[in-house]
């Protein structure tokens, strides 16, 4: 008797033609039935955007490979609802070209695809590869497949995704994995370059150096810097529970509203 392999939906924000996506899908095929649904072009920093005000197109590029005109979040929804027509056992997003650490997770299309999977009740993993222009994906793909196996066996805590970041090192130099919390970006990090366009108008370019604070003990930033694969459990409930009590007396101040 053959058991059906678990269905794994693979998405990213670098687009369907990214070699990071290809490397991930290849290693996941050893453990599951992989269906790729990814944007038809780059959707970096797409965050958790969903497309509500224009139609979306889906193109089948091959057996189990689809591109869409939408965002990573659109891709997960189209993948689950329209293409698979059932919940996959797992959503894996990546392998992103570039790390998604600390505060940057809220900008990330890669992480948001995993958030959408989580919101749909599907265990989800986001995988990102540190690097600068050139990226090696072998370790990240291998680790992703092993983590996927663990998640298929054990599940994940409720409303929680795994955010995985792999250091820019040869396989033999990677020191193992660390379970981490998200680090913090330093406040002056978001450099904005100001310049003048050929028509004399000022323009601004957000980006530049992404500096992280020096508090790195136990964080994803610290783990990747030290040569470990970082695995952060990220919870989707953004409520600050301590603040609930601290702000409670505001209710009485507004009793006349
Ligand atoms: Mn990306």
mmCIF file of N, CA, C and O in Angstrom, residues 174-220:
data_model
loop_
_atom_site.group_PDB
_atom_site.id
_atom_site.type_symbol
_atom_site.label_atom_id
_atom_site.label_comp_id
_atom_site.label_asym_id
_atom_site.label_seq_id
_atom_site.Cartn_x
_atom_site.Cartn_y
_atom_site.Cartn_z
ATOM 1 N N UNK A 174 28.527 26.073 8.928
ATOM 2 C CA UNK A 174 27.316 26.367 9.704
ATOM 3 C C UNK A 174 27.361 25.553 10.990
ATOM 4 O O UNK A 174 27.607 24.352 10.977
ATOM 5 N N UNK A 175 27.127 26.221 12.144
ATOM 6 C CA UNK A 175 27.406 25.595 13.439
ATOM 7 C C UNK A 175 26.224 24.846 14.029
ATOM 8 O O UNK A 175 26.369 24.218 15.088
ATOM 9 N N UNK A 176 25.064 24.901 13.400
ATOM 10 C CA UNK A 176 23.887 24.230 13.953
ATOM 11 C C UNK A 176 22.706 25.177 13.927
ATOM 12 O O UNK A 176 22.731 26.155 13.178
ATOM 13 N N UNK A 177 21.663 24.881 14.699
ATOM 14 C CA UNK A 177 20.540 25.809 14.740
ATOM 15 C C UNK A 177 20.371 26.376 16.142
ATOM 16 O O UNK A 177 20.754 25.766 17.131
ATOM 17 N N UNK A 178 19.819 27.580 16.193
ATOM 18 C CA UNK A 178 19.468 28.217 17.462
ATOM 19 C C UNK A 178 17.991 28.615 17.382
ATOM 20 O O UNK A 178 17.548 29.173 16.365
ATOM 21 N N UNK A 179 17.262 28.326 18.449
ATOM 22 C CA UNK A 179 15.879 28.793 18.562
ATOM 23 C C UNK A 179 15.955 30.193 19.174
ATOM 24 O O UNK A 179 16.536 30.361 20.256
ATOM 25 N N UNK A 180 15.416 31.179 18.481
ATOM 26 C CA UNK A 180 15.686 32.577 18.833
ATOM 27 C C UNK A 180 14.408 33.419 18.927
ATOM 28 O O UNK A 180 13.358 33.043 18.409
ATOM 29 N N UNK A 181 14.566 34.589 19.564
ATOM 30 C CA UNK A 181 13.534 35.627 19.468
ATOM 31 C C UNK A 181 13.968 36.628 18.410
ATOM 32 O O UNK A 181 15.147 36.664 18.016
ATOM 33 N N UNK A 182 13.033 37.475 17.991
ATOM 34 C CA UNK A 182 13.343 38.472 16.975
ATOM 35 C C UNK A 182 14.197 39.580 17.574
ATOM 36 O O UNK A 182 13.924 40.056 18.675
ATOM 37 N N UNK A 183 15.221 40.021 16.853
ATOM 38 C CA UNK A 183 16.049 41.136 17.306
ATOM 39 C C UNK A 183 15.414 42.471 16.961
ATOM 40 O O UNK A 183 14.351 42.543 16.350
ATOM 41 N N UNK A 184 16.077 43.538 17.398
ATOM 42 C CA UNK A 184 15.578 44.885 17.137
ATOM 43 C C UNK A 184 16.529 45.621 16.220
ATOM 44 O O UNK A 184 17.740 45.518 16.333
ATOM 45 N N UNK A 185 15.943 46.401 15.332
ATOM 46 C CA UNK A 185 16.722 47.262 14.463
ATOM 47 C C UNK A 185 17.161 48.498 15.253
ATOM 48 O O UNK A 185 16.444 48.953 16.148
ATOM 49 N N UNK A 186 18.332 49.005 14.964
ATOM 50 C CA UNK A 186 18.733 50.229 15.661
ATOM 51 C C UNK A 186 17.966 51.397 15.056
ATOM 52 O O UNK A 186 17.595 51.377 13.891
ATOM 53 N N UNK A 187 17.680 52.431 15.870
ATOM 54 C CA UNK A 187 16.711 53.434 15.445
ATOM 55 C C UNK A 187 17.185 54.274 14.268
ATOM 56 O O UNK A 187 16.384 54.757 13.483
ATOM 57 N N UNK A 188 18.502 54.463 14.123
ATOM 58 C CA UNK A 188 18.957 55.311 13.026
ATOM 59 C C UNK A 188 19.207 54.502 11.750
ATOM 60 O O UNK A 188 19.822 54.987 10.808
ATOM 61 N N UNK A 189 18.666 53.258 11.737
ATOM 62 C CA UNK A 189 19.048 52.337 10.667
ATOM 63 C C UNK A 189 18.480 52.685 9.297
ATOM 64 O O UNK A 189 19.099 52.413 8.279
ATOM 65 N N UNK A 190 17.295 53.288 9.244
ATOM 66 C CA UNK A 190 16.633 53.426 7.954
ATOM 67 C C UNK A 190 17.166 54.628 7.181
ATOM 68 O O UNK A 190 16.514 55.653 7.048
ATOM 69 N N UNK A 191 18.363 54.484 6.667
ATOM 70 C CA UNK A 191 18.978 55.588 5.936
ATOM 71 C C UNK A 191 18.137 55.947 4.719
ATOM 72 O O UNK A 191 17.658 55.077 4.005
ATOM 73 N N UNK A 192 17.941 57.236 4.507
ATOM 74 C CA UNK A 192 17.241 57.702 3.318
ATOM 75 C C UNK A 192 18.203 58.557 2.516
ATOM 76 O O UNK A 192 18.780 59.519 3.028
ATOM 77 N N UNK A 193 18.388 58.155 1.276
ATOM 78 C CA UNK A 193 19.289 58.905 0.409
ATOM 79 C C UNK A 193 18.476 59.969 -0.316
ATOM 80 O O UNK A 193 17.435 59.673 -0.914
ATOM 81 N N UNK A 194 18.947 61.212 -0.234
ATOM 82 C CA UNK A 194 18.250 62.315 -0.906
ATOM 83 C C UNK A 194 19.092 62.749 -2.101
ATOM 84 O O UNK A 194 20.309 62.889 -1.993
ATOM 85 N N UNK A 195 18.410 62.962 -3.238
ATOM 86 C CA UNK A 195 19.130 63.385 -4.430
ATOM 87 C C UNK A 195 18.186 64.214 -5.298
ATOM 88 O O UNK A 195 17.033 64.436 -4.944
ATOM 89 N N UNK A 196 18.676 64.659 -6.434
ATOM 90 C CA UNK A 196 17.861 65.488 -7.324
ATOM 91 C C UNK A 196 17.769 64.784 -8.674
ATOM 92 O O UNK A 196 18.772 64.309 -9.204
ATOM 93 N N UNK A 197 16.542 64.693 -9.218
ATOM 94 C CA UNK A 197 16.370 63.991 -10.492
ATOM 95 C C UNK A 197 16.747 64.922 -11.651
ATOM 96 O O UNK A 197 17.012 66.115 -11.460
ATOM 97 N N UNK A 198 16.815 64.387 -12.906
ATOM 98 C CA UNK A 198 17.264 65.214 -14.042
ATOM 99 C C UNK A 198 16.377 66.430 -14.300
ATOM 100 O O UNK A 198 16.775 67.361 -14.989
ATOM 101 N N UNK A 199 15.154 66.444 -13.751
ATOM 102 C CA UNK A 199 14.274 67.611 -13.938
ATOM 103 C C UNK A 199 14.315 68.550 -12.747
ATOM 104 O O UNK A 199 13.461 69.421 -12.582
ATOM 105 N N UNK A 200 15.284 68.359 -11.860
ATOM 106 C CA UNK A 200 15.495 69.297 -10.766
ATOM 107 C C UNK A 200 14.634 69.072 -9.543
ATOM 108 O O UNK A 200 14.629 69.896 -8.630
ATOM 109 N N UNK A 201 13.897 67.968 -9.528
ATOM 110 C CA UNK A 201 13.042 67.699 -8.360
ATOM 111 C C UNK A 201 13.736 66.748 -7.404
ATOM 112 O O UNK A 201 14.376 65.775 -7.811
ATOM 113 N N UNK A 202 13.566 67.014 -6.135
ATOM 114 C CA UNK A 202 14.167 66.139 -5.120
ATOM 115 C C UNK A 202 13.510 64.763 -5.148
ATOM 116 O O UNK A 202 12.308 64.651 -5.385
ATOM 117 N N UNK A 203 14.320 63.730 -4.968
ATOM 118 C CA UNK A 203 13.756 62.400 -4.722
ATOM 119 C C UNK A 203 14.466 61.762 -3.546
ATOM 120 O O UNK A 203 15.555 62.184 -3.160
ATOM 121 N N UNK A 204 13.815 60.750 -2.994
ATOM 122 C CA UNK A 204 14.303 60.090 -1.776
ATOM 123 C C UNK A 204 14.325 58.593 -2.008
ATOM 124 O O UNK A 204 13.425 58.045 -2.644
ATOM 125 N N UNK A 205 15.359 57.961 -1.533
ATOM 126 C CA UNK A 205 15.491 56.520 -1.732
ATOM 127 C C UNK A 205 15.674 55.866 -0.370
ATOM 128 O O UNK A 205 16.690 56.038 0.282
ATOM 129 N N UNK A 206 14.627 55.128 0.068
ATOM 130 C CA UNK A 206 14.694 54.456 1.375
ATOM 131 C C UNK A 206 15.494 53.174 1.225
ATOM 132 O O UNK A 206 15.344 52.451 0.253
ATOM 133 N N UNK A 207 16.331 52.909 2.206
ATOM 134 C CA UNK A 207 17.083 51.659 2.145
ATOM 135 C C UNK A 207 18.434 51.863 2.747
ATOM 136 O O UNK A 207 18.544 52.306 3.871
ATOM 137 N N UNK A 208 19.447 51.535 1.989
ATOM 138 C CA UNK A 208 20.789 51.678 2.525
ATOM 139 C C UNK A 208 21.046 50.636 3.586
ATOM 140 O O UNK A 208 20.473 49.554 3.566
ATOM 141 N N UNK A 209 21.883 50.973 4.523
ATOM 142 C CA UNK A 209 22.327 49.999 5.522
ATOM 143 C C UNK A 209 21.227 49.649 6.497
ATOM 144 O O UNK A 209 20.532 50.513 7.011
ATOM 145 N N UNK A 210 21.084 48.358 6.727
ATOM 146 C CA UNK A 210 20.145 47.906 7.723
ATOM 147 C C UNK A 210 20.949 47.479 8.939
ATOM 148 O O UNK A 210 21.501 46.396 8.981
ATOM 149 N N UNK A 211 21.039 48.390 9.885
ATOM 150 C CA UNK A 211 21.843 48.127 11.072
ATOM 151 C C UNK A 211 20.960 47.529 12.154
ATOM 152 O O UNK A 211 19.803 47.900 12.293
ATOM 153 N N UNK A 212 21.530 46.619 12.904
ATOM 154 C CA UNK A 212 20.786 46.064 14.012
ATOM 155 C C UNK A 212 21.438 46.483 15.319
ATOM 156 O O UNK A 212 22.630 46.732 15.382
ATOM 157 N N UNK A 213 20.642 46.596 16.349
ATOM 158 C CA UNK A 213 21.134 47.023 17.649
ATOM 159 C C UNK A 213 22.182 46.063 18.203
ATOM 160 O O UNK A 213 22.355 44.952 17.713
ATOM 161 N N UNK A 214 22.881 46.489 19.244
ATOM 162 C CA UNK A 214 23.974 45.678 19.780
ATOM 163 C C UNK A 214 23.469 44.569 20.696
ATOM 164 O O UNK A 214 24.179 43.635 21.018
ATOM 165 N N UNK A 215 22.198 44.657 21.132
ATOM 166 C CA UNK A 215 21.616 43.610 21.971
ATOM 167 C C UNK A 215 21.286 42.406 21.104
ATOM 168 O O UNK A 215 20.201 42.322 20.525
ATOM 169 N N UNK A 216 22.204 41.459 21.002
ATOM 170 C CA UNK A 216 21.943 40.349 20.090
ATOM 171 C C UNK A 216 21.850 39.005 20.798
ATOM 172 O O UNK A 216 21.572 37.996 20.166
ATOM 173 N N UNK A 217 22.069 38.973 22.118
ATOM 174 C CA UNK A 217 22.022 37.714 22.873
ATOM 175 C C UNK A 217 20.626 37.079 22.752
ATOM 176 O O UNK A 217 19.634 37.715 23.079
ATOM 177 N N UNK A 218 20.590 35.869 22.232
ATOM 178 C CA UNK A 218 19.311 35.158 22.134
ATOM 179 C C UNK A 218 18.459 35.555 20.945
ATOM 180 O O UNK A 218 17.354 35.037 20.779
ATOM 181 N N UNK A 219 18.953 36.478 20.120
ATOM 182 C CA UNK A 219 18.130 36.931 19.002
ATOM 183 C C UNK A 219 18.526 36.229 17.702
ATOM 184 O O UNK A 219 19.597 35.637 17.574
ATOM 185 N N UNK A 220 17.639 36.377 16.726
ATOM 186 C CA UNK A 220 17.909 35.846 15.386
ATOM 187 C C UNK A 220 19.141 36.527 14.780
ATOM 188 O O UNK A 220 19.981 35.885 14.154
#
